């Protein structure tokens, strides 16, 4: 199994143009999208509705024919069936043949995924337990709630022990405990060397588990990188200190911004390069440093700002 | 390849057997079969032949209803409900998915035809005291024709909805059995070799009134089945492969 420069997933120049009904303008749902997902990481794919996330994933998995672009998983062309044999995919709101029992469904997907016959039973039991559906193997799927189907969707994605897992809104329809379980599962997968591509609207989920993100808007990549870099606001550090009732030391006053005092705790931010000097100055005036941390946007704020800045860049032809 | 086609076919069989339509159609046809000996113009001396002829017609209609009810909405339904995503994303080729689907429907159609033929045989034995083994030759012909029909329906359903599929399939069925009518004139005779005829599967005369179907003819019938089915599945696989899901 070859890999491509350490990338488990590589998408280059992805483009999908839908042929219009006669007279309507042509529209690129996705254009010029490049995504690289390093092996053994969790990569978030974010974007508002209609951003092109699902179309990109569908092109990657051979569900939609790309107009242009190269799609590779573990170095193999994933638009061909053979290139998808080591992939697990859970679509948004997974559906299953309703007549099947949960155990039968997993057996079917195990067979399709090439799982050896002797391993299907034990693996099915293990996965059912892992997604919290133990004891439900014989239940027919028409009796499953949406959350249970979601859990089974994750189990079917993992049944062939894939090296790459693509999850489209995995926590959708799950209660808070279920969402936490999914987060833990993704972290476990990463720890075991599995690469996860996570498409999600739940920014808290993405922020909690993803190493890197690609943010799409209007069919193009609006931003990409590791979360710490993306969310670190202009190289500033937040400092919390006690014992500064008389105000900030004079040598700090010129450096600090966003100063707030509450309950005897002074909070202010300074440039990263001034942190050492500011801490010394606080110490010298009898103050006590409580916390020093990089100023970091919330992903929600960053996301909203980015979309506001990139709106209007929709390529409609 | 077979390791992926077989589970799909088996899932189609399991799904089909849980639907009531197969049992209802076979049961209804069986009730009609019991009524055959009571037909008003049942000619003295030809009762057995007439029974076989009507029984074959009933088996044909039963098989058509079962096949189309299973085939017309199978692929469109799976695409709409997105159950096909899990299959294709597992590295299954789209043509493997289509062939597996066809295989499952073909097996269920065969089981329905076999069940009905068995019922006909029992009715024939009860009424006439003879085991009409020749009915199984007719059943084979019907089953093979249903294989062609199922392949055509599955191929069409790769790009069309159930209404179009049923209409198209019935049209092909009608045209396929109308070569003599449509190309009966002398001027049209030259087109006969190119006509997509399904008449090869019409064995009513040898089964109902003759001494059965010769082995060579059965072999030729299987050849026609393989040719038409293969062509339909190749076209269907190509169309489905080009479709966005």
Coordinates of C-alpha atoms in Angstrom, one line a residue:
Chain A
X1 CA 0.0 0.0 0.0
X2 CA 1.8 3.1 -1.2
X3 CA 1.4 6.5 0.4
X4 CA 1.7 9.9 -1.2
X5 CA 4.3 12.1 0.5
X6 CA 2.9 11.2 3.9
X7 CA -0.6 12.2 2.8
X8 CA -3.2 9.6 3.4
X9 CA -5.7 11.7 1.4
X10 CA -4.7 14.0 -1.5
X11 CA -7.1 16.0 -3.5
X12 CA -5.7 18.3 -6.2
X13 CA -7.6 20.6 -8.5
X14 CA -11.0 19.1 -7.7
X15 CA -13.7 20.5 -9.8
X16 CA -17.3 19.7 -10.3
X17 CA -19.4 21.5 -12.9
X18 CA -23.0 20.5 -13.1
X19 CA -24.5 20.7 -16.6
X20 CA -27.3 23.2 -16.5
X21 CA -30.8 22.8 -17.7
X22 CA -31.0 24.5 -21.1
X23 CA -30.6 28.2 -20.8
X24 CA -29.4 28.3 -17.2
X25 CA -25.8 29.4 -16.4
X26 CA -23.2 26.7 -15.8
X27 CA -22.3 26.4 -12.2
X28 CA -19.2 25.0 -10.5
X29 CA -20.2 23.4 -7.2
X30 CA -16.5 22.9 -6.5
X31 CA -13.5 24.4 -8.2
X32 CA -9.8 24.2 -7.7
X33 CA -10.0 22.5 -4.3
X34 CA -6.7 21.1 -3.0
X35 CA -6.8 19.2 0.3
X36 CA -4.0 17.2 1.8
X37 CA -4.6 15.1 4.9
X38 CA -1.5 13.8 6.7
X39 CA -1.5 10.2 7.8
X40 CA -2.7 9.5 11.3
X41 CA -4.4 12.8 11.8
X42 CA -7.9 14.1 12.1
X43 CA -8.7 16.6 9.4
X44 CA -11.8 18.8 9.6
X45 CA -13.7 19.9 6.6
X46 CA -15.8 22.9 7.4
X47 CA -18.1 25.1 5.6
X48 CA -21.6 26.4 5.4
X49 CA -24.4 24.6 3.6
X50 CA -23.7 24.6 -0.1
X51 CA -19.9 25.1 0.4
X52 CA -19.1 22.0 -1.6
X53 CA -17.9 19.8 1.3
X54 CA -20.2 16.9 0.5
X55 CA -19.6 17.1 -3.3
X56 CA -15.8 17.0 -2.6
X57 CA -16.2 14.0 -0.4
X58 CA -18.5 12.3 -3.0
X59 CA -15.9 12.9 -5.7
X60 CA -13.2 11.5 -3.4
X61 CA -15.2 8.3 -2.9
X62 CA -16.4 7.8 -6.5
X63 CA -20.0 8.7 -5.8
X64 CA -19.9 11.7 -8.1
X65 CA -17.9 12.0 -11.3
X66 CA -15.4 14.8 -11.0
X67 CA -15.2 17.3 -13.9
X68 CA -11.5 17.6 -13.1
X69 CA -8.9 16.9 -10.4
X70 CA -6.9 14.1 -8.9
X71 CA -8.2 12.1 -5.9
X72 CA -5.9 9.8 -4.0
X73 CA -6.3 7.7 -0.9
X74 CA -3.1 6.1 0.3
X75 CA -1.6 6.9 -3.0
X76 CA -4.2 5.1 -5.1
X77 CA -6.8 6.7 -7.4
X78 CA -9.9 6.7 -5.2
X79 CA -12.3 7.4 -8.1
X80 CA -11.6 3.7 -9.0
X81 CA -13.2 1.0 -6.8
X82 CA -9.8 -0.6 -6.1
X83 CA -8.6 2.7 -4.6
X84 CA -11.4 2.7 -2.0
X85 CA -10.9 -0.8 -0.5
X86 CA -9.1 0.5 2.6
X87 CA -11.6 3.3 3.3
X88 CA -14.5 3.5 5.7
X89 CA -17.2 6.0 4.9
X90 CA -20.2 7.1 6.9
X91 CA -22.5 9.3 5.0
X92 CA -24.6 12.0 6.6
X93 CA -27.7 10.3 7.9
X94 CA -26.7 6.8 7.0
X95 CA -29.5 4.6 5.6
X96 CA -29.6 0.8 5.5
X97 CA -31.9 -1.7 3.9
X98 CA -34.7 -1.6 6.5
X99 CA -35.5 -5.3 6.3
X100 CA -32.1 -6.3 7.6
X101 CA -31.1 -7.0 11.2
X102 CA -28.3 -4.9 12.5
X103 CA -26.0 -8.0 12.6
X104 CA -26.9 -8.9 9.0
X105 CA -26.2 -5.4 7.8
X106 CA -22.8 -5.4 9.3
X107 CA -22.1 -8.8 7.9
X108 CA -23.1 -7.6 4.4
X109 CA -20.8 -4.6 4.6
X110 CA -18.0 -6.8 6.0
X111 CA -18.3 -9.2 3.1
X112 CA -18.3 -6.2 0.7
X113 CA -15.3 -4.9 2.5
X114 CA -13.4 -8.2 2.0
X115 CA -13.3 -9.1 5.7
X116 CA -12.3 -12.8 6.1
X117 CA -15.3 -15.0 6.9
X118 CA -13.9 -16.2 10.2
X119 CA -13.4 -12.6 11.4
X120 CA -16.9 -11.3 10.6
X121 CA -18.7 -12.6 13.7
X122 CA -16.1 -11.4 16.3
X123 CA -15.6 -8.1 14.5
X124 CA -19.3 -7.5 14.3
X125 CA -19.7 -8.1 18.1
X126 CA -16.7 -5.9 18.9
X127 CA -18.0 -3.0 16.8
X128 CA -21.5 -3.2 18.0
X129 CA -20.2 -2.9 21.6
X130 CA -17.9 -0.1 20.6
X131 CA -20.7 2.0 19.2
X132 CA -23.0 1.2 22.1
X133 CA -25.3 -1.2 20.3
X134 CA -24.4 -4.4 22.1
X135 CA -27.2 -6.8 22.3
X136 CA -29.0 -5.3 19.3
X137 CA -27.6 -7.5 16.6
X138 CA -30.9 -9.2 16.0
X139 CA -33.0 -6.1 16.0
X140 CA -34.4 -5.1 12.6
X141 CA -33.3 -1.7 11.4
X142 CA -36.8 -0.4 10.9
X143 CA -37.0 -0.3 14.7
X144 CA -33.8 1.7 15.1
X145 CA -33.9 5.4 16.0
X146 CA -31.9 7.9 14.0
X147 CA -29.2 8.0 16.7
X148 CA -28.9 4.2 16.6
X149 CA -28.7 4.2 12.8
X150 CA -26.0 6.8 13.2
X151 CA -24.0 4.6 15.5
X152 CA -24.5 1.6 13.1
X153 CA -23.3 3.8 10.3
X154 CA -20.0 4.3 12.2
X155 CA -19.8 0.6 12.8
X156 CA -20.2 -0.2 9.1
X157 CA -17.6 2.4 8.3
X158 CA -15.1 0.6 10.6
X159 CA -16.0 -3.0 9.8
X160 CA -13.2 -3.5 7.3
X161 CA -10.7 -1.9 9.7
X162 CA -9.9 0.9 7.2
X163 CA -6.7 2.9 7.2
X164 CA -8.7 6.0 6.2
X165 CA -12.1 6.9 7.6
X166 CA -14.3 9.6 6.1
X167 CA -17.1 10.8 8.4
X168 CA -19.8 13.1 7.2
X169 CA -21.5 14.8 10.2
X170 CA -21.0 11.7 12.4
X171 CA -22.5 13.3 15.5
X172 CA -25.7 14.4 13.7
X173 CA -28.7 13.0 15.5
X174 CA -26.8 11.9 18.6
X175 CA -27.4 13.0 22.2
X176 CA -24.6 14.7 24.1
X177 CA -23.3 11.4 25.4
X178 CA -23.3 9.9 21.9
X179 CA -21.5 13.0 20.6
X180 CA -18.8 12.5 23.3
X181 CA -18.5 8.8 22.4
X182 CA -18.0 9.7 18.8
X183 CA -15.3 12.3 19.7
X184 CA -13.5 9.7 21.8
X185 CA -13.8 7.1 19.0
X186 CA -12.2 9.5 16.5
X187 CA -9.3 10.2 19.0
X188 CA -8.9 6.4 19.5
X189 CA -8.8 5.9 15.7
X190 CA -6.1 8.6 15.4
X191 CA -4.1 7.1 18.2
X192 CA -4.2 3.7 16.4
X193 CA -2.8 5.3 13.2
X194 CA -6.1 5.7 11.3
X195 CA -6.5 8.9 9.3
X196 CA -9.9 10.6 9.7
X197 CA -11.5 13.1 7.4
X198 CA -14.3 14.8 9.3
X199 CA -16.9 16.9 7.7
X200 CA -19.0 18.7 10.3
X201 CA -21.1 21.7 11.1
X202 CA -20.4 21.2 14.8
X203 CA -17.4 23.6 15.3
X204 CA -17.0 22.6 18.9
X205 CA -16.5 19.0 17.8
X206 CA -14.0 20.0 15.2
X207 CA -12.1 22.2 17.6
X208 CA -12.0 19.4 20.1
X209 CA -10.6 16.7 17.9
X210 CA -9.1 18.0 14.7
X211 CA -5.4 18.6 14.1
X212 CA -5.9 20.5 10.8
X213 CA -8.9 22.0 9.0
X214 CA -9.9 23.0 5.6
X215 CA -12.6 25.6 5.5
X216 CA -14.6 25.7 2.3
X217 CA -17.0 28.4 1.1
X218 CA -18.8 28.7 -2.2
X219 CA -17.0 25.8 -3.7
X220 CA -13.4 27.0 -3.0
X221 CA -11.0 26.6 -0.1
X222 CA -11.3 29.7 2.0
X223 CA -8.7 28.7 4.6
X224 CA -6.6 25.8 5.7
X225 CA -4.0 24.9 8.3
X226 CA -3.6 23.7 11.8
X227 CA -6.1 25.0 14.3
X228 CA -3.6 26.7 16.6
X229 CA -2.2 28.8 13.7
X230 CA -5.6 29.6 12.3
X231 CA -7.1 30.7 15.6
X232 CA -4.1 32.4 17.1
X233 CA -5.0 36.1 16.9
X234 CA -2.2 38.2 15.6
X235 CA 0.5 36.8 17.8
X236 CA -0.8 38.0 21.1
X237 CA -0.8 36.4 24.5
X238 CA -3.4 36.8 27.3
X239 CA -2.2 37.3 30.8
X240 CA -4.2 37.0 34.0
X241 CA -2.7 38.4 37.2
X242 CA -3.8 39.1 40.8
X243 CA -2.5 41.7 43.3
X244 CA -2.6 44.6 40.8
X245 CA -5.2 46.6 42.6
X246 CA -3.2 49.8 42.1
X247 CA -3.4 49.3 38.3
X248 CA -1.0 47.8 35.8
X249 CA 2.7 48.6 36.3
X250 CA 3.8 51.7 34.3
X251 CA 6.1 49.6 32.0
X252 CA 3.1 47.3 31.2
X253 CA 0.5 50.0 30.6
X254 CA 2.0 50.9 27.2
X255 CA 2.1 47.3 26.1
X256 CA -1.3 45.9 27.3
X257 CA -4.5 46.0 25.4
X258 CA -8.0 44.7 26.2
X259 CA -7.5 45.4 29.9
X260 CA -10.3 44.2 32.2
X261 CA -10.4 43.8 36.0
X262 CA -12.9 41.6 37.7
X263 CA -12.9 40.1 41.2
X264 CA -9.3 41.2 41.8
X265 CA -8.0 39.5 38.7
X266 CA -6.6 41.7 35.9
X267 CA -6.8 40.3 32.4
X268 CA -4.9 41.9 29.5
X269 CA -3.2 40.9 26.4
X270 CA 0.3 41.8 25.1
X271 CA 2.4 41.0 22.1
X272 CA 4.0 37.5 22.2
X273 CA 7.5 39.0 22.3
X274 CA 6.7 41.2 25.3
X275 CA 5.5 38.4 27.5
X276 CA 8.8 37.9 29.4
X277 CA 9.2 41.6 30.2
X278 CA 5.6 42.0 31.3
X279 CA 5.8 39.0 33.7
X280 CA 8.9 40.4 35.2
X281 CA 7.3 43.8 35.7
X282 CA 4.2 42.2 37.3
X283 CA 6.5 40.2 39.7
X284 CA 8.5 43.3 40.6
X285 CA 5.3 45.2 41.6
X286 CA 4.1 42.3 43.8
X287 CA 1.6 40.9 41.5
X288 CA 1.0 37.2 41.0
X289 CA 0.6 35.7 37.5
X290 CA -2.4 33.4 37.4
X291 CA -2.3 32.3 33.7
X292 CA -0.5 33.0 30.5
X293 CA -2.0 31.7 27.3
X294 CA -2.1 32.6 23.6
X295 CA -5.0 34.8 22.6
X296 CA -7.1 32.4 20.6
X297 CA -10.2 33.0 18.6
X298 CA -13.1 30.6 19.1
X299 CA -13.6 28.6 15.9
X300 CA -17.1 30.0 15.7
X301 CA -15.8 33.6 15.6
X302 CA -13.1 32.7 13.1
X303 CA -15.5 30.8 10.9
X304 CA -18.1 33.6 10.9
X305 CA -15.4 36.3 10.2
X306 CA -13.9 34.2 7.4
X307 CA -17.2 33.5 5.7
X308 CA -18.1 37.2 5.9
X309 CA -14.8 38.1 4.3
X310 CA -15.1 35.5 1.6
X311 CA -18.8 35.9 0.8
X312 CA -19.3 37.2 -2.7
X313 CA -16.4 35.1 -4.1
X314 CA -18.9 32.5 -5.4
X315 CA -17.9 31.5 -8.9
X316 CA -21.1 31.4 -10.9
X317 CA -20.8 31.3 -14.6
Chain B
X1 CA -15.5 -10.0 -7.9
X2 CA -17.9 -12.8 -6.9
X3 CA -17.2 -12.1 -3.3
X4 CA -18.8 -8.7 -3.8
X5 CA -21.6 -9.7 -6.3
X6 CA -22.8 -12.6 -4.2
X7 CA -23.5 -10.7 -0.9
X8 CA -25.4 -8.0 -2.9
X9 CA -27.5 -10.7 -4.6
X10 CA -28.2 -12.4 -1.3
X11 CA -29.3 -9.1 0.3
X12 CA -31.7 -8.5 -2.6
X13 CA -33.1 -12.0 -2.1
X14 CA -33.5 -11.4 1.7
X15 CA -35.2 -8.1 1.0
X16 CA -37.5 -9.5 -1.6
X17 CA -38.6 -12.5 0.5
X18 CA -39.6 -10.1 3.2
X19 CA -41.9 -8.2 0.8
X20 CA -45.4 -9.5 0.7
X21 CA -45.7 -9.0 -3.1
X22 CA -44.0 -12.2 -4.0
X23 CA -46.2 -14.4 -1.8
X24 CA -49.4 -12.5 -2.7
X25 CA -48.9 -12.8 -6.4
X26 CA -48.0 -16.5 -6.3
X27 CA -50.9 -17.2 -4.0
X28 CA -53.3 -15.3 -6.3
X29 CA -52.0 -17.1 -9.3
X30 CA -52.4 -20.4 -7.6
X31 CA -56.0 -19.7 -6.8
X32 CA -56.5 -19.0 -10.5
X33 CA -54.7 -22.2 -11.5
X34 CA -57.2 -24.2 -9.3
X35 CA -59.9 -22.7 -11.4
X36 CA -58.4 -23.7 -14.8
X37 CA -60.2 -27.1 -15.0
X38 CA -63.5 -25.3 -14.5
X39 CA -63.1 -23.1 -17.6
X40 CA -66.5 -23.2 -19.5
X41 CA -65.1 -24.0 -23.0
X42 CA -62.9 -26.8 -21.8
X43 CA -62.9 -29.1 -24.8
X44 CA -63.3 -32.8 -24.3
X45 CA -60.1 -34.6 -25.1
X46 CA -57.8 -31.7 -25.0
X47 CA -58.2 -30.8 -21.3
X48 CA -54.6 -31.5 -20.4
X49 CA -53.3 -29.5 -23.3
X50 CA -55.5 -26.5 -22.5
X51 CA -54.6 -26.8 -18.8
X52 CA -50.9 -26.6 -19.7
X53 CA -51.4 -23.7 -22.0
X54 CA -53.4 -21.6 -19.5
X55 CA -51.0 -22.7 -16.7
X56 CA -48.0 -21.4 -18.7
X57 CA -49.8 -18.1 -19.4
X58 CA -50.6 -17.7 -15.7
X59 CA -47.0 -18.5 -14.8
X60 CA -45.8 -15.9 -17.3
X61 CA -48.0 -13.2 -15.9
X62 CA -47.0 -14.1 -12.4
X63 CA -43.4 -14.0 -13.2
X64 CA -43.7 -10.6 -15.0
X65 CA -45.5 -9.1 -12.0
X66 CA -42.9 -10.4 -9.5
X67 CA -39.9 -9.4 -11.7
X68 CA -41.1 -5.9 -12.4
X69 CA -42.2 -5.2 -8.9
X70 CA -38.8 -6.2 -7.7
X71 CA -36.7 -4.7 -10.4
X72 CA -38.3 -1.4 -11.3
X73 CA -37.6 0.5 -8.1
X74 CA -34.7 -1.4 -6.7
X75 CA -31.8 0.8 -8.0
X76 CA -33.7 4.2 -7.9
X77 CA -34.9 3.5 -4.4
X78 CA -31.4 2.6 -3.2
X79 CA -30.0 5.7 -4.8
X80 CA -32.7 7.9 -3.3
X81 CA -32.3 6.4 0.2
X82 CA -28.5 6.5 -0.2
X83 CA -28.1 2.9 0.9
X84 CA -26.0 2.5 -2.2
X85 CA -23.4 4.9 -0.8
X86 CA -22.2 2.4 1.8
X87 CA -21.8 -0.2 -1.0
X88 CA -19.9 1.9 -3.6
X89 CA -17.7 3.5 -0.9
X90 CA -16.6 0.0 0.1
X91 CA -14.8 -0.4 -3.3
X92 CA -17.6 -2.2 -5.0
X93 CA -17.8 -1.4 -8.7
X94 CA -21.1 0.0 -9.9
X95 CA -21.4 -2.8 -12.4
X96 CA -20.9 -5.3 -9.7
X97 CA -23.7 -3.7 -7.7
X98 CA -26.0 -3.9 -10.8
X99 CA -25.1 -7.5 -11.6
X100 CA -25.6 -8.4 -7.9
X101 CA -29.0 -6.7 -7.9
X102 CA -30.0 -8.4 -11.1
X103 CA -28.8 -11.8 -9.7
X104 CA -30.9 -11.5 -6.6
X105 CA -34.0 -10.6 -8.6
X106 CA -33.4 -13.4 -11.1
X107 CA -33.2 -15.9 -8.2
X108 CA -36.4 -14.7 -6.6
X109 CA -38.2 -14.7 -9.9
X110 CA -36.9 -18.3 -10.4
X111 CA -38.2 -19.3 -7.0
X112 CA -41.6 -17.7 -7.7
X113 CA -41.8 -19.5 -11.1
X114 CA -40.7 -22.8 -9.5
X115 CA -43.3 -22.5 -6.6
X116 CA -46.0 -21.8 -9.1
X117 CA -45.0 -24.6 -11.4
X118 CA -45.0 -27.0 -8.5
X119 CA -48.6 -25.9 -7.6
X120 CA -49.6 -26.3 -11.3
X121 CA -48.1 -29.8 -11.3
X122 CA -50.1 -30.8 -8.2
X123 CA -53.3 -29.4 -9.6
X124 CA -52.6 -31.2 -12.9
X125 CA -52.0 -34.5 -11.0
X126 CA -55.1 -34.0 -8.8
X127 CA -57.3 -33.4 -11.9
X128 CA -55.8 -35.7 -14.5
X129 CA -53.7 -38.2 -12.6
X130 CA -50.5 -37.4 -14.5
X131 CA -47.3 -35.6 -13.4
X132 CA -46.9 -33.0 -16.1
X133 CA -43.1 -32.8 -16.0
X134 CA -43.1 -30.9 -19.2
X135 CA -44.4 -27.9 -17.4
X136 CA -40.8 -27.5 -16.0
X137 CA -39.5 -26.9 -19.5
X138 CA -42.0 -24.1 -19.8
X139 CA -41.0 -22.8 -16.4
X140 CA -37.3 -22.7 -17.5
X141 CA -38.2 -20.7 -20.6
X142 CA -40.2 -18.2 -18.5
X143 CA -37.5 -17.9 -15.9
X144 CA -34.9 -17.2 -18.6
X145 CA -37.1 -14.6 -20.2
X146 CA -37.6 -13.0 -16.8
X147 CA -33.8 -12.9 -16.5
X148 CA -33.7 -10.8 -19.7
X149 CA -36.6 -8.7 -18.5
X150 CA -35.0 -8.1 -15.1
X151 CA -31.7 -7.2 -16.7
X152 CA -33.5 -4.7 -19.0
X153 CA -35.4 -3.2 -16.0
X154 CA -32.3 -3.0 -13.8
X155 CA -30.3 -1.4 -16.7
X156 CA -33.1 1.2 -17.4
X157 CA -33.5 1.9 -13.7
X158 CA -29.8 2.9 -13.5
X159 CA -30.9 6.2 -15.1
X160 CA -34.7 6.3 -15.0
X161 CA -37.5 6.1 -12.4
X162 CA -39.9 3.2 -11.9
X163 CA -42.7 4.4 -14.2
X164 CA -40.3 4.8 -17.1
X165 CA -38.8 1.4 -16.4
X166 CA -42.1 -0.4 -16.3
X167 CA -43.3 1.3 -19.4
X168 CA -40.1 0.6 -21.3
X169 CA -39.9 -3.0 -20.2
X170 CA -43.5 -3.8 -21.1
X171 CA -43.0 -2.1 -24.5
X172 CA -39.9 -4.2 -25.1
X173 CA -41.8 -7.3 -24.0
X174 CA -44.6 -6.5 -26.4
X175 CA -42.3 -5.7 -29.3
X176 CA -40.1 -8.7 -28.5
X177 CA -43.1 -11.0 -29.0
X178 CA -44.5 -9.2 -32.1
X179 CA -41.9 -10.0 -34.7
X180 CA -44.4 -11.9 -36.9
X181 CA -46.9 -9.2 -36.6
X182 CA -44.6 -6.2 -37.1
X183 CA -42.3 -7.8 -39.8
X184 CA -44.8 -10.1 -41.4
X185 CA -44.8 -8.4 -44.8
X186 CA -42.4 -9.5 -47.5
X187 CA -40.7 -6.1 -47.6
X188 CA -39.9 -6.3 -43.9
X189 CA -38.5 -9.8 -43.9
X190 CA -35.0 -8.5 -44.4
X191 CA -35.2 -6.9 -41.0
X192 CA -36.1 -10.1 -39.2
X193 CA -32.5 -11.0 -38.2
X194 CA -32.0 -7.6 -36.6
X195 CA -35.3 -7.7 -34.6
X196 CA -34.8 -8.0 -30.9
X197 CA -37.1 -11.0 -30.6
X198 CA -38.0 -12.8 -27.4
X199 CA -39.8 -15.5 -29.3
X200 CA -37.0 -17.9 -28.5
X201 CA -38.6 -18.2 -25.0
X202 CA -42.1 -19.0 -26.4
X203 CA -42.4 -22.7 -25.9
X204 CA -46.2 -22.9 -25.4
X205 CA -46.7 -25.1 -28.4
X206 CA -44.2 -27.9 -27.6
X207 CA -45.0 -27.8 -23.9
X208 CA -48.8 -27.6 -24.1
X209 CA -49.5 -29.4 -27.3
X210 CA -46.4 -31.2 -28.4
X211 CA -43.8 -33.6 -26.9
X212 CA -41.7 -31.0 -25.1
X213 CA -38.8 -28.8 -25.9
X214 CA -35.8 -30.5 -27.7
X215 CA -32.5 -30.2 -25.9
X216 CA -30.9 -28.3 -28.7
X217 CA -33.6 -25.7 -28.6
X218 CA -33.1 -25.3 -24.8
X219 CA -29.4 -24.8 -25.4
X220 CA -30.2 -22.1 -28.0
X221 CA -32.6 -20.5 -25.6
X222 CA -29.9 -20.3 -23.0
X223 CA -27.7 -18.6 -25.6
X224 CA -30.3 -16.0 -26.3
X225 CA -30.7 -15.4 -22.6
X226 CA -27.0 -14.9 -22.1
X227 CA -26.7 -12.6 -25.1
X228 CA -29.7 -10.3 -24.2
X229 CA -28.9 -10.3 -20.5
X230 CA -25.3 -9.6 -21.0
X231 CA -26.0 -6.8 -23.4
X232 CA -28.5 -5.2 -21.1
X233 CA -26.2 -5.4 -18.0
X234 CA -23.3 -4.0 -20.0
X235 CA -25.4 -1.0 -21.1
X236 CA -26.8 -0.6 -17.6
X237 CA -23.4 -0.8 -16.0
X238 CA -22.0 1.8 -18.3
X239 CA -24.9 4.2 -17.7
X240 CA -24.8 3.7 -14.0
X241 CA -21.1 4.2 -13.9
X242 CA -21.5 7.6 -15.5
X243 CA -24.2 8.7 -13.1
X244 CA -23.7 11.0 -10.1
X245 CA -25.2 9.5 -6.9

